[in-house]
CSV table of C-alpha atoms and ligand atoms in Angstrom, one decimal:
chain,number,residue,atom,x,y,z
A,1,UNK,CA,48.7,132.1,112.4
A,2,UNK,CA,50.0,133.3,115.8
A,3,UNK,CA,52.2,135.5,115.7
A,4,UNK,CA,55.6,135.4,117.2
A,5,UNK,CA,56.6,138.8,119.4
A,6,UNK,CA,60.1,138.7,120.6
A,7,UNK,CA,62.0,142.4,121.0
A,8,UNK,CA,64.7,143.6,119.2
A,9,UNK,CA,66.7,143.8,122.3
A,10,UNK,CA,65.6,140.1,123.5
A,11,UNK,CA,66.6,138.9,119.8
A,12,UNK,CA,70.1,140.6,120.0
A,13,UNK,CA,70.8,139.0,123.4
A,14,UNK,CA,69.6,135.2,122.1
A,15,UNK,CA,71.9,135.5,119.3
A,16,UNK,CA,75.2,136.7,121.4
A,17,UNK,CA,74.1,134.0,124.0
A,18,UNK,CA,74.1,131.5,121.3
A,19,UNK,CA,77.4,132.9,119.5
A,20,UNK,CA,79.0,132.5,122.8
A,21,UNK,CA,78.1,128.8,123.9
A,22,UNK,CA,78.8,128.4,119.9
A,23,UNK,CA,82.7,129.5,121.0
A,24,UNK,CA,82.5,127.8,124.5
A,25,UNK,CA,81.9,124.3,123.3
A,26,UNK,CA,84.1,124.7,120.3
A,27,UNK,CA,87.0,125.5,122.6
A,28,UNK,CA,86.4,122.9,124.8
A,29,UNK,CA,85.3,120.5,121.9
A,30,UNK,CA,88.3,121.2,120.2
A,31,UNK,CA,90.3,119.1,122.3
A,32,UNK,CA,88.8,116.3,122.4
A,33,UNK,CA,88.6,116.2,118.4
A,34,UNK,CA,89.0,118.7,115.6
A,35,UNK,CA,85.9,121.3,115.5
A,36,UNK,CA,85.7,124.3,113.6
A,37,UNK,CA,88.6,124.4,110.8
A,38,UNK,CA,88.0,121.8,107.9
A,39,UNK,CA,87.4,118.5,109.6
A,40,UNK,CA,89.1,115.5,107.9
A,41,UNK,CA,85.6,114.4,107.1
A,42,UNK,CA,86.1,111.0,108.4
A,43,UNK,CA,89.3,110.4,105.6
A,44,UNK,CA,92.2,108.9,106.7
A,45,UNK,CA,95.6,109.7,105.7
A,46,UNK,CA,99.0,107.7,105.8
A,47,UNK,CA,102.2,108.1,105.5
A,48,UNK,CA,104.1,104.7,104.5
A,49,UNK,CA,107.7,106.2,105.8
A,50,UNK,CA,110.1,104.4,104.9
A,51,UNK,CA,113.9,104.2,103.3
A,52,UNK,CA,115.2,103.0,100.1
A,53,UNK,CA,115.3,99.3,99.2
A,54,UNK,CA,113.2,98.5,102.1
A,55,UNK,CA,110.2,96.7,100.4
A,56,UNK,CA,108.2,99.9,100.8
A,57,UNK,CA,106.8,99.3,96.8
A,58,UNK,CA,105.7,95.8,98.0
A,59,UNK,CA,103.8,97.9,101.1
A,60,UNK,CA,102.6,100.4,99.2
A,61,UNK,CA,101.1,98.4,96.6
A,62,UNK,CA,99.1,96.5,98.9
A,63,UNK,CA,97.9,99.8,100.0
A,64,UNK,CA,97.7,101.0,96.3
A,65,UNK,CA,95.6,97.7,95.1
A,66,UNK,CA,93.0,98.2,98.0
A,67,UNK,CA,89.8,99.6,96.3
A,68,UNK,CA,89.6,102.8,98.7
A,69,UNK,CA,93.1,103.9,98.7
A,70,UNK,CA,94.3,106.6,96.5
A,71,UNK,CA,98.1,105.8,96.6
A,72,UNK,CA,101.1,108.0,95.5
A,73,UNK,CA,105.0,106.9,94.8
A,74,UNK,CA,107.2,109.4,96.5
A,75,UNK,CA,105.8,113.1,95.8
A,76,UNK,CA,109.3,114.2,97.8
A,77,UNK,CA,111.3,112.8,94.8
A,78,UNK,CA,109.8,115.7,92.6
A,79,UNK,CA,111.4,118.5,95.7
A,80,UNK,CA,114.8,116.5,95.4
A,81,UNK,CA,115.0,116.5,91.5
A,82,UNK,CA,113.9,120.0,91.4
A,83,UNK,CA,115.9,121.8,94.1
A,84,UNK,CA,119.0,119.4,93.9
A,85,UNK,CA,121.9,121.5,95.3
A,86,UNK,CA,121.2,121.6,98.9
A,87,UNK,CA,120.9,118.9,101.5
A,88,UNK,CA,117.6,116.8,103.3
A,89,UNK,CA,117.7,119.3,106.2
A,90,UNK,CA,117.1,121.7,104.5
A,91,UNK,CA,114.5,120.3,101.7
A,92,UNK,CA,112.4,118.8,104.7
A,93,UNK,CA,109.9,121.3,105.0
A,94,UNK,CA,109.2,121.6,101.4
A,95,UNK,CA,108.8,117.6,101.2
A,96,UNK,CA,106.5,118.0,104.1
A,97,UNK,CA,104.5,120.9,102.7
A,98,UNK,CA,104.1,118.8,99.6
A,99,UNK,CA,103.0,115.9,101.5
A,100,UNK,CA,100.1,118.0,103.3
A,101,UNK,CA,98.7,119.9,100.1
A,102,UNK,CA,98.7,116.1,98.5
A,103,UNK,CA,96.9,114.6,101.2
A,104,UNK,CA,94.1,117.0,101.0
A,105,UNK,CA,94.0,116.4,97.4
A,106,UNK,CA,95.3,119.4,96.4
A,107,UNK,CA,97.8,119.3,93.3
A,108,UNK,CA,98.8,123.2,93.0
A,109,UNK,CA,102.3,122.3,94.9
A,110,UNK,CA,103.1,119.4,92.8
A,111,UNK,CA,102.2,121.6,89.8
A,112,UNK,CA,105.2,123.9,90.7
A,113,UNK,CA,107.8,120.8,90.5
A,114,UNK,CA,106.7,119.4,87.7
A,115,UNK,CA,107.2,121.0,83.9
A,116,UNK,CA,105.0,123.6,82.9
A,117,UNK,CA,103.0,121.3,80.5
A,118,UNK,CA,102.6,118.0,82.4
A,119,UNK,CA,100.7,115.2,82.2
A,120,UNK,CA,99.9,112.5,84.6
A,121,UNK,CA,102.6,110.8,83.6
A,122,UNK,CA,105.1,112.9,85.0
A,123,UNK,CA,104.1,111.9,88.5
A,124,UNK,CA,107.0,109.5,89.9
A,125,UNK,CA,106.0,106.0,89.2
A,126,UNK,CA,102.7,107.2,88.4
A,127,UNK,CA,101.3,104.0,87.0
A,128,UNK,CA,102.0,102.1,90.4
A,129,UNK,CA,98.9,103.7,92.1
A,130,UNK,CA,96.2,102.1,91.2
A,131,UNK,CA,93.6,105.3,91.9
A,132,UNK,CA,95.5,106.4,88.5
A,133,UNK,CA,94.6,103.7,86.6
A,134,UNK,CA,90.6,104.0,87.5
A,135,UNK,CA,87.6,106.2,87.2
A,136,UNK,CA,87.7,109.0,87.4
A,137,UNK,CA,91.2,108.9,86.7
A,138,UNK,CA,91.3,106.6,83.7
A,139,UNK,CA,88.2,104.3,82.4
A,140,UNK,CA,91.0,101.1,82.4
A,141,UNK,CA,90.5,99.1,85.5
A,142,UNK,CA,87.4,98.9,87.9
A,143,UNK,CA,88.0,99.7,91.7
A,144,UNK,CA,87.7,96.7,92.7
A,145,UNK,CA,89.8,95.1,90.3
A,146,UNK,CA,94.1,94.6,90.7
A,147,UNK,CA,95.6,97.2,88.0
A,148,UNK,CA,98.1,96.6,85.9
A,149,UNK,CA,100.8,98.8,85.3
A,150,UNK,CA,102.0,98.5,81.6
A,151,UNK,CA,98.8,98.4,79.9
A,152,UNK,CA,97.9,101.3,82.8
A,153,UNK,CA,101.4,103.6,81.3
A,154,UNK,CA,100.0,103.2,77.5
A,155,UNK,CA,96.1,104.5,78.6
A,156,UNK,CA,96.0,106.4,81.3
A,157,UNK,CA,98.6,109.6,81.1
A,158,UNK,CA,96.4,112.7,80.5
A,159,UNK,CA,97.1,116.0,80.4
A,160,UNK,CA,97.2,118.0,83.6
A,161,UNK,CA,96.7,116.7,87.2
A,162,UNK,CA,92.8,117.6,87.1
A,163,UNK,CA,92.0,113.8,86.9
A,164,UNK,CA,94.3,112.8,89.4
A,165,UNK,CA,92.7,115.5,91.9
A,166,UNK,CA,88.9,114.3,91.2
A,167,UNK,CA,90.1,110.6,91.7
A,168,UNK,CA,91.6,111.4,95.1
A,169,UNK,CA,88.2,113.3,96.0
A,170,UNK,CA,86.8,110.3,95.8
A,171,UNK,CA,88.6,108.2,98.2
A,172,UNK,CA,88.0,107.4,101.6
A,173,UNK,CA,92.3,106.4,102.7
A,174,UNK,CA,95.0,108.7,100.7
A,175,UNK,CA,98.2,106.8,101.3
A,176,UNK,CA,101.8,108.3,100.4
A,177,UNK,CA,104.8,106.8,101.1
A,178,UNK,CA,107.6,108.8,101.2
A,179,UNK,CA,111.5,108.2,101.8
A,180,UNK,CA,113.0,110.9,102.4
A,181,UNK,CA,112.4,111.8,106.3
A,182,UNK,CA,115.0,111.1,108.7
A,183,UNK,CA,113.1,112.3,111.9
A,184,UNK,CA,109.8,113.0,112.8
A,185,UNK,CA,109.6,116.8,114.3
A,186,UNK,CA,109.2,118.3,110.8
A,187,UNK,CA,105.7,116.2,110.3
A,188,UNK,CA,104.0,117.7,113.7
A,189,UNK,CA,102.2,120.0,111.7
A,190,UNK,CA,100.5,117.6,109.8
A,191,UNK,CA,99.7,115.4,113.1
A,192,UNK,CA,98.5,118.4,114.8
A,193,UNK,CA,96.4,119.6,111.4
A,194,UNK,CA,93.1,119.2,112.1
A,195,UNK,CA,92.0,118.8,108.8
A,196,UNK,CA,94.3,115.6,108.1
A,197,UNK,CA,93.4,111.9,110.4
A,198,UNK,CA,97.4,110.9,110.2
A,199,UNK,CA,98.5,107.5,110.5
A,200,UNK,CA,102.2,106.8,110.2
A,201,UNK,CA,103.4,103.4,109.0
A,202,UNK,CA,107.3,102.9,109.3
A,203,UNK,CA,108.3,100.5,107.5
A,204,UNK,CA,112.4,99.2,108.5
A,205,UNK,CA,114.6,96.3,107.0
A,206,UNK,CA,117.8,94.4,108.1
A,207,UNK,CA,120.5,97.0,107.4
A,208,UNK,CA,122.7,94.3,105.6
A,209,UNK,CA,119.9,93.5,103.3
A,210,UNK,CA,119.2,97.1,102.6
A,211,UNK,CA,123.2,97.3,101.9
A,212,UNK,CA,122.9,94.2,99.3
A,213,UNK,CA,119.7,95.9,97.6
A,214,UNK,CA,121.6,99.3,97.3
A,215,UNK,CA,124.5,98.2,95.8
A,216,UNK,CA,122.8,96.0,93.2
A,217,UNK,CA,121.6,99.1,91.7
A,218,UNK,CA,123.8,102.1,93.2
A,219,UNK,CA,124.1,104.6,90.2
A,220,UNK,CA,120.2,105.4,90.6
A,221,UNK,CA,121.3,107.0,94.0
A,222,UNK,CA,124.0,109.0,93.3
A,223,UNK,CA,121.8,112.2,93.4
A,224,UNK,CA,120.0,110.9,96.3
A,225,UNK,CA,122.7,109.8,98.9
A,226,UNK,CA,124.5,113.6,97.9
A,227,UNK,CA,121.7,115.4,99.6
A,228,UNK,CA,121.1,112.3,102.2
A,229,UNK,CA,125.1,113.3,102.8
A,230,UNK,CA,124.4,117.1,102.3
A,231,UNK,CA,126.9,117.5,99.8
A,232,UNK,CA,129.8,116.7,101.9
A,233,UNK,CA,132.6,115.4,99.5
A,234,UNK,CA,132.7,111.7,100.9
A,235,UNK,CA,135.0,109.4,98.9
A,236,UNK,CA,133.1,106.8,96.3
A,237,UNK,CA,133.9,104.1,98.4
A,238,UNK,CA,132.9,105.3,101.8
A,239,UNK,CA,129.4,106.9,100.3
A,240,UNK,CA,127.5,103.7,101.0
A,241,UNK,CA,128.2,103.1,104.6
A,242,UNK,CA,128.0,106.5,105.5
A,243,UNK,CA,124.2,106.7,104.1
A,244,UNK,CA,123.3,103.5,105.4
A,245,UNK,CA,124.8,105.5,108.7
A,246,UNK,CA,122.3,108.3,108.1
A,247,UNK,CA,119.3,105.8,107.5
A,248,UNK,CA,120.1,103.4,110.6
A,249,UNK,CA,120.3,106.9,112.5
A,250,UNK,CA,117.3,107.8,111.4
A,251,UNK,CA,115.3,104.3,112.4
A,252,UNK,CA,117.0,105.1,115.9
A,253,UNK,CA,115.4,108.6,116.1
A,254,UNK,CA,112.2,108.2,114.4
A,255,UNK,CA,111.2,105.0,116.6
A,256,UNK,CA,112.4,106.3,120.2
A,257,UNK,CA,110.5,109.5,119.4
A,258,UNK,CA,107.2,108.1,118.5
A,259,UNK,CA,107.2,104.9,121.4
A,260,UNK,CA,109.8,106.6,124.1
A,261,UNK,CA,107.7,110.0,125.6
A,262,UNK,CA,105.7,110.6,122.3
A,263,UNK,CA,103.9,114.1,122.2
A,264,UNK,CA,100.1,113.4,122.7
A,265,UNK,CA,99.3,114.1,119.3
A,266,UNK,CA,101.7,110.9,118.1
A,267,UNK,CA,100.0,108.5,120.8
A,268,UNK,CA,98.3,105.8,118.4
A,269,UNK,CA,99.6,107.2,114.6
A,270,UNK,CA,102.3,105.4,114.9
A,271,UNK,CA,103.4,101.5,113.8
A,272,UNK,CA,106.7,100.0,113.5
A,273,UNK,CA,106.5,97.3,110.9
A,274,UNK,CA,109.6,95.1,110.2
A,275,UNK,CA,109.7,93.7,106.2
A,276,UNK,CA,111.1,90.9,107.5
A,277,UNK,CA,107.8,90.0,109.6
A,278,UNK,CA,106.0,91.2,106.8
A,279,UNK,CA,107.5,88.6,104.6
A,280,UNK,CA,107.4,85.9,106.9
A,281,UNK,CA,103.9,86.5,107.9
A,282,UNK,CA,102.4,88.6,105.3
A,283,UNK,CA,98.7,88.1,105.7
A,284,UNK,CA,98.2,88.1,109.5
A,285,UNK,CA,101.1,91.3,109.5
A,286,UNK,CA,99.0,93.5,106.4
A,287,UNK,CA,96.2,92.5,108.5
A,288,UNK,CA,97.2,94.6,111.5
A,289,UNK,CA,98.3,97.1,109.2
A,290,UNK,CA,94.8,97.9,107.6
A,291,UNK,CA,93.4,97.7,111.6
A,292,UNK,CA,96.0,100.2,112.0
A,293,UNK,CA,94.5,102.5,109.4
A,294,UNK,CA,90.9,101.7,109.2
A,295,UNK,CA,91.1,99.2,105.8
A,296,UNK,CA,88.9,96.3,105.4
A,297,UNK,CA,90.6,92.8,104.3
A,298,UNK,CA,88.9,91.1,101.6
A,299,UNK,CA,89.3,87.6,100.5
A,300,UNK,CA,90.5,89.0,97.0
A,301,UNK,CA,93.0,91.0,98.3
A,302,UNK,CA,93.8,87.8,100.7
A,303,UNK,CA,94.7,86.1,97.6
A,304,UNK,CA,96.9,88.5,95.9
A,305,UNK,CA,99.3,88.9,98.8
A,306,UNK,CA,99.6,84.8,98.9
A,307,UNK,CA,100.3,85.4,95.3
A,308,UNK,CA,102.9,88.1,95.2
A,309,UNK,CA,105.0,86.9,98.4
A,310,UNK,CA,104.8,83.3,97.3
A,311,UNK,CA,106.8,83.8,93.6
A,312,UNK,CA,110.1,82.3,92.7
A,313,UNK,CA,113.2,83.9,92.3
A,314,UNK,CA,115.0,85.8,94.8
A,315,UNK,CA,115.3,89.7,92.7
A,316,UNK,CA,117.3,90.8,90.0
A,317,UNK,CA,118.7,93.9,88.7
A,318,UNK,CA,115.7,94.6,86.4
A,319,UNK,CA,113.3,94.6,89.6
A,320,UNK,CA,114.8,97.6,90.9
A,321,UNK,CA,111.4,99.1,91.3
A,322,UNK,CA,109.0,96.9,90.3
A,323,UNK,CA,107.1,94.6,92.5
A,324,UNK,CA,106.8,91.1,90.8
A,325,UNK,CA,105.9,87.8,92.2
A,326,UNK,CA,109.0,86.5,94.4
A,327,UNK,CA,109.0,85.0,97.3
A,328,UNK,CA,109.5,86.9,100.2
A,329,UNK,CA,111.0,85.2,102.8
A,330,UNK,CA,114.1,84.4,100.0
A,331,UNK,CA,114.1,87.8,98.9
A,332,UNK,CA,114.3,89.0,102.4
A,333,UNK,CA,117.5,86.2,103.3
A,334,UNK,CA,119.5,87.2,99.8
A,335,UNK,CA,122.2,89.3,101.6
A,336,UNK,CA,123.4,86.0,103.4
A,337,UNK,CA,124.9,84.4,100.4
A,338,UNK,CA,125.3,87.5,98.2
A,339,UNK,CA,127.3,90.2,100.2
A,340,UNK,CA,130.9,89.7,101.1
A,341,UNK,CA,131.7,89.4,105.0
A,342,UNK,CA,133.6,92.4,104.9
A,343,UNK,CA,131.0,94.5,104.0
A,344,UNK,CA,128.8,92.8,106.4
A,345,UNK,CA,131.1,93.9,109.3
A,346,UNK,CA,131.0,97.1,108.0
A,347,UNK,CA,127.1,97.5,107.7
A,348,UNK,CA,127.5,95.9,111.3
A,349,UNK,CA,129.5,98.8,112.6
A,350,UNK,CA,127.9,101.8,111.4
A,351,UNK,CA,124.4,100.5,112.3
A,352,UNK,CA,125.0,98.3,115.7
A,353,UNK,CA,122.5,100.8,117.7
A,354,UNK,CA,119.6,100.7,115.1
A,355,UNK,CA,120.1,96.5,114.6
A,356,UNK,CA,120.3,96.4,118.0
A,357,UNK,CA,117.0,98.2,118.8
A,358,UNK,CA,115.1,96.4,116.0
A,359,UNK,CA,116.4,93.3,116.4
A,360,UNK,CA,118.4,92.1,113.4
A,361,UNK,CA,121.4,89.9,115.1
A,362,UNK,CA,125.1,90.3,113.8
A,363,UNK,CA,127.1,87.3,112.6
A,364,UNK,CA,130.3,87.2,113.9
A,365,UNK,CA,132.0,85.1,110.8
A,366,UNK,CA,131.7,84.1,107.4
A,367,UNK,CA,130.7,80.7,108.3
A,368,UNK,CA,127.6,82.5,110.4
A,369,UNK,CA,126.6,84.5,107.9
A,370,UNK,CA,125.8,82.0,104.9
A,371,UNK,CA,124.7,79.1,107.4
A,372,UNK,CA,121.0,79.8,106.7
A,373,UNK,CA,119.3,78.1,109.5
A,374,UNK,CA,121.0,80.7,112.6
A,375,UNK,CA,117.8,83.2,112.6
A,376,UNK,CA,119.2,86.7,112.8
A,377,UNK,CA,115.7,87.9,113.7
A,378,UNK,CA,115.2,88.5,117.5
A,379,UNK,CA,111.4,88.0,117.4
A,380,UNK,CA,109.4,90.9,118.2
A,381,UNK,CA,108.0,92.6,120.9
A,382,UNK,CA,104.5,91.5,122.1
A,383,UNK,CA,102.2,93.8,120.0
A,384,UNK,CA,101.4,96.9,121.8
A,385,UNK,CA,98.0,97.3,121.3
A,386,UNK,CA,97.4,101.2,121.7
A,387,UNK,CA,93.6,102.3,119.9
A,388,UNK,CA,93.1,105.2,118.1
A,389,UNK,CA,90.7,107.7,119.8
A,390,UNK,CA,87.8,107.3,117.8
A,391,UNK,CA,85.7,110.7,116.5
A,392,UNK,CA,82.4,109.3,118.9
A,393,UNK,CA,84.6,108.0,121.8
A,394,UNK,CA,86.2,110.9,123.4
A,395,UNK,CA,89.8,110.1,125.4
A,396,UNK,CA,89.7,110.1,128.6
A,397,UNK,CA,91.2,113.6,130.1
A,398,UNK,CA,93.8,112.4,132.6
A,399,UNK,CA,94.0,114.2,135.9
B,1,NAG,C1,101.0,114.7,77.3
B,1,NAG,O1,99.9,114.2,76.7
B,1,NAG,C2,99.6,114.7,75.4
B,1,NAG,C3,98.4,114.0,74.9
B,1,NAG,O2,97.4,114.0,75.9
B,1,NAG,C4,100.8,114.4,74.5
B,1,NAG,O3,100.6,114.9,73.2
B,1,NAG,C5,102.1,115.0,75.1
B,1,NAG,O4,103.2,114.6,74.3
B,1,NAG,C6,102.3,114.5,76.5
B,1,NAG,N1,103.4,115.2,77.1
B,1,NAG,C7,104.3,114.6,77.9
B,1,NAG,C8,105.4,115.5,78.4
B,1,NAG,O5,104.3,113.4,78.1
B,2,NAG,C1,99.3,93.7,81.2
B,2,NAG,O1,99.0,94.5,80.0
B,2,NAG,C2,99.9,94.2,79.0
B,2,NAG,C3,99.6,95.2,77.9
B,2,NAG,O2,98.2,95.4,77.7
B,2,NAG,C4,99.7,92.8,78.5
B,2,NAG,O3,100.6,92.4,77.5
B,2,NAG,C5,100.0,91.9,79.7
B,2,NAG,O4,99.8,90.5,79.4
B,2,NAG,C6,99.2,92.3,81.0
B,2,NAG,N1,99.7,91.5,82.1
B,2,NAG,C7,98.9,90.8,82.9
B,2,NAG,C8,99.5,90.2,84.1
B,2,NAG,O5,97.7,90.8,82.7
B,3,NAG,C1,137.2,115.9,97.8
B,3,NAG,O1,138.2,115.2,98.5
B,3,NAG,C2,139.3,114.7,97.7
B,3,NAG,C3,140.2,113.9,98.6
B,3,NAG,O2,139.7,113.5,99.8
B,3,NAG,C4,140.0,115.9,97.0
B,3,NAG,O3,141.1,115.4,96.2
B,3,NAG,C5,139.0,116.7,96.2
B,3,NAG,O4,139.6,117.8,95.7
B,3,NAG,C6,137.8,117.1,97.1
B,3,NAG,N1,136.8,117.7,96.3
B,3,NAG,C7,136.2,118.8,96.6
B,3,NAG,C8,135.2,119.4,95.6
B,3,NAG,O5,136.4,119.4,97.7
């Protein structure tokens, strides 16, 4: 065998010659796409934000049902039971904390809001992801198959979060959706993270709906509109408004930030979706959606949105959270007979700006209001097609 002779000092300056183009090309590499700390190995992450009573469970169980989505309920409403006292400005950070250790699959931060000996069960609305319901999770339902939730509550709670963690392992989309965010400068980190592929789904509903929704069940927000209000002593009957004051504000903020001069890193990862255009158009708007975050449509999943926005019934007390078969586009119309004029006015006045930008028209009288064929939805903007920079595609570096 021939024998190789290279000297010491020869070897010592290859190596330092290859450490060094190893550091050039990962600096300039790095912006173009992550390189170097824990890439998000092709996984995509998303964050249904939304607000209460905005059909965010319908959302996020057609993200939930989807065979490679692992799918949590709300980790943030574990910070605000926990750590009740103060207000959302200041539990931000350890909602968004929670969110990042989640999406990378790791369960030690939930572990510290939940009792010392937990079970899966103790995860908010646990038995709505469907991930929970399947291997490795729980033997119950096959991936590809549409889970259901009771028989999913009486076999799949076990002991620890270990299961839950393996399951999530295992998926290619992790998919939280989360409430509690009124802004969008405390989730940087996590768009700037190199290790997480972010895609933010913002989910937003007629205000006067929202109003109707709330009030049908408004003693399971008491704890929640405190801290929205930060603890301000705001009289029973002004509490509603002034939240839904706080939430239209926070539509207002969240969408000029992301499509008015967004920071580079929010080009792309970010979609505006209206429930109203989800219910009117459910297939062709879910459809964008999964584009939007890399999900394939299939013609079983096709039929199961047919099926769940084409129910009767337009919602009743006992739905709070559940997602039944109803149809959509009555659901979505409901405040227009229900809710009295006055408090339509008043929804009207604290959230003009927000309406106004997402185009949801006021009525101006009673006789407007319940006269069902005036659309109050100023259809949308063209679709603004802005692609992703893909991993093999680099973006072009402007001049
Ligand atoms: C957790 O599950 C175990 C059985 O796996 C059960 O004995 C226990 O009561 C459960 N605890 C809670 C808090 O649900
Ligand atoms: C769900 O499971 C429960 C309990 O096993 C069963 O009674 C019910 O019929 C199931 N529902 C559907 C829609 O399959
Ligand atoms: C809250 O305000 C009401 C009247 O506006 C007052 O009577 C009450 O004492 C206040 N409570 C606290 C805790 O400040």
């Amino acid at each position: 065998m021939p024998r190789c002779r290279v000297n010491l000092s020869t070897m010592i300056f290859l190596v330092i010659l290859q450490g060094a183009a190893v550091v050039l090309f990962c600096g300039w590499y790095v912006q173009l796409s992550p390189c170097g700390s824990a890439p998000s190995h092709g996984k995509v992450h998303v964050l249904l934000l939304s607000s209460w009573r905005s059909g965010s469970s319908f959302l996020g169980q057609v993200f939930s049902q989807h065979q490679s989505v692992f799918y949590l309920m709300e980790p943030g409403w574990h910070v605000w039971t926990t750590l009740q006292r103060p207000g959302a400005r200041a539990l931000r950070m350890a909602v968004r904390d929670l969110l990042r250790s989640t999406f990378h699959c790791d369960f030690s931060t939930m572990e510290a809001y939940l009792p010392q000996q937990h079970n899966v069960s103790n995860l908010f609305m646990w038995s709505h992801s469907r991930a929970l319901c399947s291997p490795p999770a729980c033997p119950l339902t096959p991936r590809t198959h549409f889970s259901n939730q009771t028989a999913c509550q009486l076999q799949c709670s076990t002991r620890g979060l270990g299961g839950a963690q393996r399951a999530c392992n295992t998926y290619s989309h992790v998919v939280l959706k989360e409430v509690r965010f009124f802004e969008l400068e405390s989730l940087y980190p996590l768009l700037q993270d190199p290790g997480l592929d972010l895609r933010i789904v913002h989910l937003v509903r007629d205000p006067r709906a929202v109003m109707r929704s709330r009030e049908e069940s408004s003693k399971s927000f008491t704890s929640d509109s405190a801290i929205v209000l930060e603890q301000r002593n705001v009289s029973t009957a002004d509490v509603q408004y002034q939240v839904m004051q706080e939430i239209c504000r926070s539509h207002v903020r969240i969408k000029e930030r992301a499509l008015q001069k967004p920071p580079p890193f929010l080009e792309g990862r970010y979609k505006l979706v209206r429930y109203e255009d989800l219910a009117r158009n459910p297939l062709d708007e879910i459809g964008s959606i999964y584009d939007f975050v890399g999900l394939e449509m299939t013609s079983t999943l096709k039929e199961w949105i047919y099926k769940v926005t084409h129910g009767k019934g337009k919602g009743t007390k006992k739905e709070a959270f559940k997602i039944t078969s109803r149809n959509a586009v009555d659901v979505s119309q409901a405040w227009r007979t229900s809710l009295p004029h006055s408090k339509v006015r008043r929804v009207q006045d604290v959230c003009r700006g927000a309406m106004s930008m997402l185009g949801y028209r006021p009525v101006n009288s009673d006789k407007e209001q319940k006269k069902l064929d005036i659309d109050l939805l100023v259809p949308r903007e063209p679709y603004r097609f802005s692609w992703l920079p893909t991993k093999t595609e680099p973006p072009k570096i402007k001049p």
